[in-house]
C-alpha cells in the first residue's frame, strides 16, 4: 500500500517538474507574447497542480496528516492562473502588441471598432452574425 | 472605450471568499502554527485590494463602509486594553491570562487574552495598509 502510494507520489512530482520544464522551454522558444502566455499559463498551472497533489498525497499517506491548505492551494491556483493569463493577453492586445505571422482575419479588432463607433444597429447585426457562426460551428 | 472586465469581476467574487477564509484561519492558527495577526491582516487587506482592482473605489467603499483610520485606533485600543487590563488584577503590564471557559454553544474553550492583543495587531495592519492604498489610489 505504502509502496504504491510512494510510486504515485513520485510520478506526480516528476510530471509536475516536467511540465514546468516544458513551460520554461515554451516561454523561451515561442515567438510572440500570446503563444508564450499560452505556454506559461497552461503548462505551469498543470505543473503546480501536479506537484501540490503529490505533496498532499505524501503528507496524507506517509505522515498520516490531512493538509486541507494544500487542497485549497490547488483550487486557488486552478481558479486564478487562467484569469491572470487572460488579463495578460488582453492587456497585451489592447496596448497593440502584434501577433506573430498573422494571416487570418482579426475578429476581435472588427468587434472593437464596431463597438467604438457606437452604431447600435451595426453592433446588433454583428452580434447576430457571431451567434450564428457559433451555432454553425457547434453543429 | 469602456472595456468589459466580466471575467476578472466574476473570478474576484469567488476568490475573495477563499482569501478571507484563509486569512481568518491564519489569524486563529497563529498560536500553534506559523501565522498570526500580522500575516492575517496583510492577507485581508490583500483581499480588499483585489476588490479594489476589480471594481472601483466607490463600490468598495459601499461594500465595506469602514473608516480605516478608526480601525487603526480601535486596534491600538485593543492592544493597550489587554495590556492595561493586567494592572487591574495587580500584575505587571501586559501579563496575559488564560483559562478554560464553558461557552453555551461551542462547549469547553481554552481562551487566552493574547488573541485579543493579536486582534489589535490585525486591525492595525488592515487599517494602515488600506489607508495607505486609499491615500495613494484616490485623487480627490
Tab-separated table of C-alpha atoms in Angstrom:
chain	number	residue	atom	x	y	z
A	1	UNK	CA	0.000	0.000	0.000
A	2	UNK	CA	2.670	2.483	1.127
A	3	UNK	CA	4.967	1.466	-1.753
A	4	UNK	CA	2.240	2.030	-4.346
A	5	UNK	CA	1.484	5.419	-2.739
A	6	UNK	CA	5.172	6.345	-2.944
A	7	UNK	CA	5.272	5.423	-6.632
A	8	UNK	CA	2.205	7.586	-7.345
A	9	UNK	CA	3.690	10.499	-5.374
A	10	UNK	CA	6.996	10.298	-7.259
A	11	UNK	CA	5.125	10.127	-10.556
A	12	UNK	CA	3.050	13.216	-9.705
A	13	UNK	CA	6.058	15.289	-8.638
A	14	UNK	CA	8.140	14.276	-11.653
A	15	UNK	CA	5.263	15.014	-14.035
A	16	UNK	CA	4.828	18.410	-12.368
A	17	UNK	CA	8.526	19.251	-12.696
A	18	UNK	CA	8.454	18.058	-16.319
A	19	UNK	CA	5.533	20.354	-17.114
A	20	UNK	CA	7.414	23.258	-15.549
A	21	UNK	CA	10.397	22.492	-17.781
A	22	UNK	CA	8.087	22.403	-20.818
A	23	UNK	CA	6.578	25.748	-19.777
A	24	UNK	CA	10.026	27.340	-19.390
A	25	UNK	CA	11.121	25.986	-22.796
A	26	UNK	CA	7.897	27.304	-24.306
A	27	UNK	CA	8.498	30.775	-22.899
A	28	UNK	CA	11.997	30.777	-24.411
A	29	UNK	CA	11.186	29.198	-27.779
A	30	UNK	CA	7.791	30.595	-28.789
A	31	UNK	CA	7.790	33.711	-30.975
A	32	UNK	CA	5.293	36.238	-29.515
A	33	UNK	CA	3.531	37.306	-26.312
A	34	UNK	CA	0.327	35.351	-26.902
A	35	UNK	CA	1.942	31.984	-27.567
A	36	UNK	CA	4.347	32.481	-24.648
A	37	UNK	CA	1.444	33.392	-22.396
A	38	UNK	CA	-0.333	30.274	-23.610
A	39	UNK	CA	2.641	28.069	-22.712
A	40	UNK	CA	3.295	29.697	-19.343
A	41	UNK	CA	-0.254	29.861	-18.060
A	42	UNK	CA	-1.320	26.371	-19.127
A	43	UNK	CA	1.719	24.180	-18.612
A	44	UNK	CA	2.937	25.884	-15.450
A	45	UNK	CA	-0.533	25.682	-13.870
A	46	UNK	CA	-0.766	21.968	-14.549
A	47	UNK	CA	2.777	21.542	-13.198
A	48	UNK	CA	1.958	23.355	-9.956
A	49	UNK	CA	-1.239	21.342	-9.544
A	50	UNK	CA	0.635	18.050	-10.020
A	51	UNK	CA	3.363	18.997	-7.521
A	52	UNK	CA	0.810	20.178	-4.939
A	53	UNK	CA	-1.201	16.984	-5.383
A	54	UNK	CA	1.992	14.951	-4.905
A	55	UNK	CA	2.764	16.917	-1.736
A	56	UNK	CA	-0.752	16.394	-0.426
A	57	UNK	CA	-0.589	12.636	-1.077
A	58	UNK	CA	2.872	12.437	0.540
A	59	UNK	CA	1.689	14.013	3.787
A	60	UNK	CA	-1.568	12.030	3.699
A	61	UNK	CA	-0.069	8.562	3.141
A	62	UNK	CA	3.404	8.761	4.701
A	63	UNK	CA	2.787	11.150	7.642
A	64	UNK	CA	-0.963	10.452	8.018
A	65	UNK	CA	-1.737	14.183	8.015
A	66	UNK	CA	-4.669	15.583	6.046
A	67	UNK	CA	-3.469	19.027	4.907
A	68	UNK	CA	-6.527	20.890	3.631
A	69	UNK	CA	-4.471	24.028	2.899
A	70	UNK	CA	-2.719	22.241	0.015
A	71	UNK	CA	-6.108	21.272	-1.437
A	72	UNK	CA	-7.222	24.877	-1.050
A	73	UNK	CA	-3.987	25.923	-2.810
A	74	UNK	CA	-4.816	23.578	-5.713
A	75	UNK	CA	-8.292	25.118	-6.007
A	76	UNK	CA	-6.831	28.629	-5.754
A	77	UNK	CA	-4.191	28.058	-8.443
A	78	UNK	CA	-6.767	26.408	-10.684
A	79	UNK	CA	-9.052	29.442	-10.360
A	80	UNK	CA	-6.511	32.266	-10.547
A	81	UNK	CA	-3.817	31.244	-13.051
A	82	UNK	CA	-6.088	31.190	-16.153
A	83	UNK	CA	-7.601	34.545	-15.133
A	84	UNK	CA	-4.108	36.013	-14.820
A	85	UNK	CA	-3.212	34.618	-18.260
A	86	UNK	CA	-6.388	36.087	-19.731
A	87	UNK	CA	-5.684	39.534	-18.247
A	88	UNK	CA	-2.071	39.495	-19.505
A	89	UNK	CA	-3.180	38.556	-23.014
A	90	UNK	CA	-5.908	41.194	-23.022
A	91	UNK	CA	-3.561	43.896	-21.749
A	92	UNK	CA	-1.028	42.959	-24.447
A	93	UNK	CA	-3.706	43.080	-27.173
A	94	UNK	CA	-5.073	46.435	-26.064
A	95	UNK	CA	-1.618	48.011	-25.935
A	96	UNK	CA	-1.170	46.995	-29.556
A	97	UNK	CA	1.228	44.042	-29.438
A	98	UNK	CA	1.321	42.387	-32.843
A	99	UNK	CA	0.689	38.695	-33.345
A	100	UNK	CA	3.376	36.597	-34.985
A	101	UNK	CA	2.706	35.608	-38.601
A	102	UNK	CA	-0.941	36.594	-38.600
A	103	UNK	CA	-2.714	35.585	-41.790
A	104	UNK	CA	-6.344	35.109	-40.768
A	105	UNK	CA	-8.916	37.832	-40.106
A	106	UNK	CA	-8.856	39.577	-36.709
A	107	UNK	CA	-12.458	39.216	-35.486
A	108	UNK	CA	-11.809	40.926	-32.178
A	109	UNK	CA	-10.438	44.065	-33.846
A	110	UNK	CA	-13.539	44.286	-36.017
A	111	UNK	CA	-15.718	43.922	-32.915
A	112	UNK	CA	-13.865	46.671	-31.045
A	113	UNK	CA	-14.129	49.067	-33.977
A	114	UNK	CA	-17.865	48.500	-34.337
A	115	UNK	CA	-18.322	48.954	-30.586
A	116	UNK	CA	-16.265	52.165	-30.646
A	117	UNK	CA	-18.306	53.690	-33.472
A	118	UNK	CA	-21.482	53.419	-31.333
A	119	UNK	CA	-23.680	52.457	-34.268
A	120	UNK	CA	-26.069	50.224	-32.390
A	121	UNK	CA	-27.706	48.640	-35.445
A	122	UNK	CA	-24.354	47.583	-36.829
A	123	UNK	CA	-23.379	46.251	-33.410
A	124	UNK	CA	-26.566	44.189	-33.117
A	125	UNK	CA	-26.129	42.827	-36.654
A	126	UNK	CA	-22.540	41.878	-35.860
A	127	UNK	CA	-23.598	40.125	-32.670
A	128	UNK	CA	-26.231	38.136	-34.580
A	129	UNK	CA	-23.637	37.149	-37.160
A	130	UNK	CA	-21.256	35.939	-34.449
A	131	UNK	CA	-24.004	33.988	-32.689
A	132	UNK	CA	-24.937	32.291	-35.952
A	133	UNK	CA	-21.284	31.435	-36.544
A	134	UNK	CA	-21.062	29.854	-33.083
A	135	UNK	CA	-24.261	27.872	-33.695
A	136	UNK	CA	-22.975	26.670	-37.055
A	137	UNK	CA	-19.676	25.593	-35.504
A	138	UNK	CA	-21.286	23.696	-32.670
A	139	UNK	CA	-23.443	21.639	-35.065
B	1	UNK	CA	-13.690	52.962	-24.625
B	2	UNK	CA	-15.342	51.144	-21.777
B	3	UNK	CA	-13.762	47.715	-21.582
B	4	UNK	CA	-15.569	44.780	-20.092
B	5	UNK	CA	-13.858	43.061	-17.161
B	6	UNK	CA	-16.514	40.447	-16.538
B	7	UNK	CA	-14.022	37.602	-16.133
B	8	UNK	CA	-11.933	39.475	-13.551
B	9	UNK	CA	-15.001	40.551	-11.565
B	10	UNK	CA	-16.569	37.094	-11.528
B	11	UNK	CA	-13.272	35.467	-10.535
B	12	UNK	CA	-12.833	38.084	-7.800
B	13	UNK	CA	-16.261	37.301	-6.341
B	14	UNK	CA	-15.213	33.661	-5.966
B	15	UNK	CA	-11.586	34.107	-4.924
B	16	UNK	CA	-12.328	36.835	-2.358
B	17	UNK	CA	-14.075	34.363	-0.049
B	18	UNK	CA	-11.145	31.927	-0.299
B	19	UNK	CA	-8.646	34.644	0.693
B	20	UNK	CA	-10.759	35.996	3.564
B	21	UNK	CA	-11.349	32.464	4.865
B	22	UNK	CA	-7.625	31.729	4.709
B	23	UNK	CA	-6.749	34.999	6.453
B	24	UNK	CA	-9.171	34.223	9.310
B	25	UNK	CA	-7.662	30.742	9.536
B	26	UNK	CA	-4.115	32.187	9.628
B	27	UNK	CA	-5.211	34.643	12.344
B	28	UNK	CA	-6.661	31.968	14.646
B	29	UNK	CA	-3.946	29.380	13.955
B	30	UNK	CA	-1.193	31.809	14.968
B	31	UNK	CA	-0.802	30.365	18.442
B	32	UNK	CA	0.266	26.869	17.348
B	33	UNK	CA	1.354	27.165	13.710
B	34	UNK	CA	3.002	29.885	11.598
B	35	UNK	CA	0.701	32.864	11.173
B	36	UNK	CA	-0.919	35.379	13.485
B	37	UNK	CA	-2.321	38.878	13.428
B	38	UNK	CA	0.251	40.422	11.088
B	39	UNK	CA	0.041	37.898	8.238
B	40	UNK	CA	-3.720	37.572	8.665
B	41	UNK	CA	-4.150	41.325	8.451
B	42	UNK	CA	-1.969	41.545	5.341
B	43	UNK	CA	-3.987	38.761	3.686
B	44	UNK	CA	-7.264	40.506	4.480
B	45	UNK	CA	-6.024	43.789	3.057
B	46	UNK	CA	-4.825	41.809	0.020
B	47	UNK	CA	-8.382	40.567	-0.448
B	48	UNK	CA	-9.742	44.122	-0.211
B	49	UNK	CA	-7.051	45.220	-2.674
B	50	UNK	CA	-8.267	42.564	-5.124
B	51	UNK	CA	-11.767	44.054	-4.793
B	52	UNK	CA	-10.296	47.489	-5.473
B	53	UNK	CA	-8.565	46.186	-8.617
B	54	UNK	CA	-11.700	44.526	-9.987
B	55	UNK	CA	-14.186	47.250	-9.037
B	56	UNK	CA	-13.792	50.971	-8.485
B	57	UNK	CA	-13.154	52.770	-5.225
B	58	UNK	CA	-16.705	53.980	-4.638
B	59	UNK	CA	-18.155	50.472	-4.992
B	60	UNK	CA	-15.673	49.069	-2.491
B	61	UNK	CA	-16.464	51.928	-0.104
B	62	UNK	CA	-20.163	50.973	-0.243
B	63	UNK	CA	-19.423	47.257	0.160
B	64	UNK	CA	-17.105	47.865	3.150
B	65	UNK	CA	-18.133	51.170	4.742
B	66	UNK	CA	-15.167	51.410	7.121
B	67	UNK	CA	-13.075	54.389	8.068
B	68	UNK	CA	-9.682	52.692	8.175
B	69	UNK	CA	-8.177	55.320	10.469
B	70	UNK	CA	-10.795	54.471	13.118
B	71	UNK	CA	-9.823	50.829	12.562
B	72	UNK	CA	-6.193	51.647	13.455
B	73	UNK	CA	-7.375	53.471	16.584
B	74	UNK	CA	-9.599	50.541	17.579
B	75	UNK	CA	-6.709	48.107	17.108
B	76	UNK	CA	-4.381	50.193	19.282
B	77	UNK	CA	-7.154	50.396	21.888
B	78	UNK	CA	-7.401	46.575	21.908
B	79	UNK	CA	-3.636	46.234	22.343
B	80	UNK	CA	-3.437	48.801	25.152
B	81	UNK	CA	-6.635	47.486	26.757
B	82	UNK	CA	-5.366	43.919	27.057
B	83	UNK	CA	-2.094	45.273	28.481
B	84	UNK	CA	-3.779	47.643	30.922
B	85	UNK	CA	-6.324	45.013	31.981
B	86	UNK	CA	-3.494	43.162	33.723
B	87	UNK	CA	-2.975	46.178	36.016
B	88	UNK	CA	-6.496	45.721	37.422
B	89	UNK	CA	-5.501	42.285	38.780
B	90	UNK	CA	-2.368	43.631	40.462
B	91	UNK	CA	0.022	42.035	37.918
B	92	UNK	CA	2.646	43.716	35.701
B	93	UNK	CA	1.608	45.454	32.448
B	94	UNK	CA	0.948	43.052	29.507
B	95	UNK	CA	0.607	39.980	31.737
B	96	UNK	CA	-1.766	37.719	29.831
B	97	UNK	CA	-4.358	35.438	31.352
B	98	UNK	CA	-5.885	32.236	30.063
B	99	UNK	CA	-8.446	29.722	31.166
B	100	UNK	CA	-10.900	27.001	30.163
B	101	UNK	CA	-14.258	28.674	29.774
B	102	UNK	CA	-17.575	26.977	29.112
B	103	UNK	CA	-19.306	28.734	26.204
B	104	UNK	CA	-23.018	27.791	25.718
B	105	UNK	CA	-22.941	26.724	22.043
B	106	UNK	CA	-19.278	25.912	21.454
B	107	UNK	CA	-18.569	23.942	24.648
B	108	UNK	CA	-15.245	23.985	26.532
B	109	UNK	CA	-12.820	26.516	25.062
B	110	UNK	CA	-9.236	27.271	26.044
B	111	UNK	CA	-9.163	31.045	25.691
B	112	UNK	CA	-6.195	33.380	26.006
B	113	UNK	CA	-6.117	37.182	26.122
B	114	UNK	CA	-3.143	37.136	23.726
B	115	UNK	CA	-5.744	36.543	20.992
B	116	UNK	CA	-7.295	39.920	21.817
B	117	UNK	CA	-3.843	41.521	21.566
B	118	UNK	CA	-3.439	39.777	18.207
B	119	UNK	CA	-6.830	41.109	17.131
B	120	UNK	CA	-5.471	44.583	17.847
B	121	UNK	CA	-2.424	43.870	15.652
B	122	UNK	CA	-4.764	42.532	12.930
B	123	UNK	CA	-6.951	45.654	12.962
B	124	UNK	CA	-3.922	47.986	12.915
B	125	UNK	CA	-2.333	46.144	9.974
B	126	UNK	CA	-5.563	46.131	7.920
B	127	UNK	CA	-6.215	49.778	8.770
B	128	UNK	CA	-2.711	51.014	7.984
B	129	UNK	CA	-2.309	49.123	4.678
B	130	UNK	CA	-5.776	50.063	3.452
B	131	UNK	CA	-5.407	53.732	4.377
B	132	UNK	CA	-2.010	53.841	2.600
B	133	UNK	CA	-3.526	52.248	-0.520
B	134	UNK	CA	-6.584	54.500	-0.467
B	135	UNK	CA	-4.481	57.622	0.015
B	136	UNK	CA	-2.200	56.747	-2.903
B	137	UNK	CA	-5.041	55.495	-5.123
B	138	UNK	CA	-7.516	58.303	-4.500
B	139	UNK	CA	-7.303	61.507	-6.498
B	140	UNK	CA	-9.708	63.797	-4.656
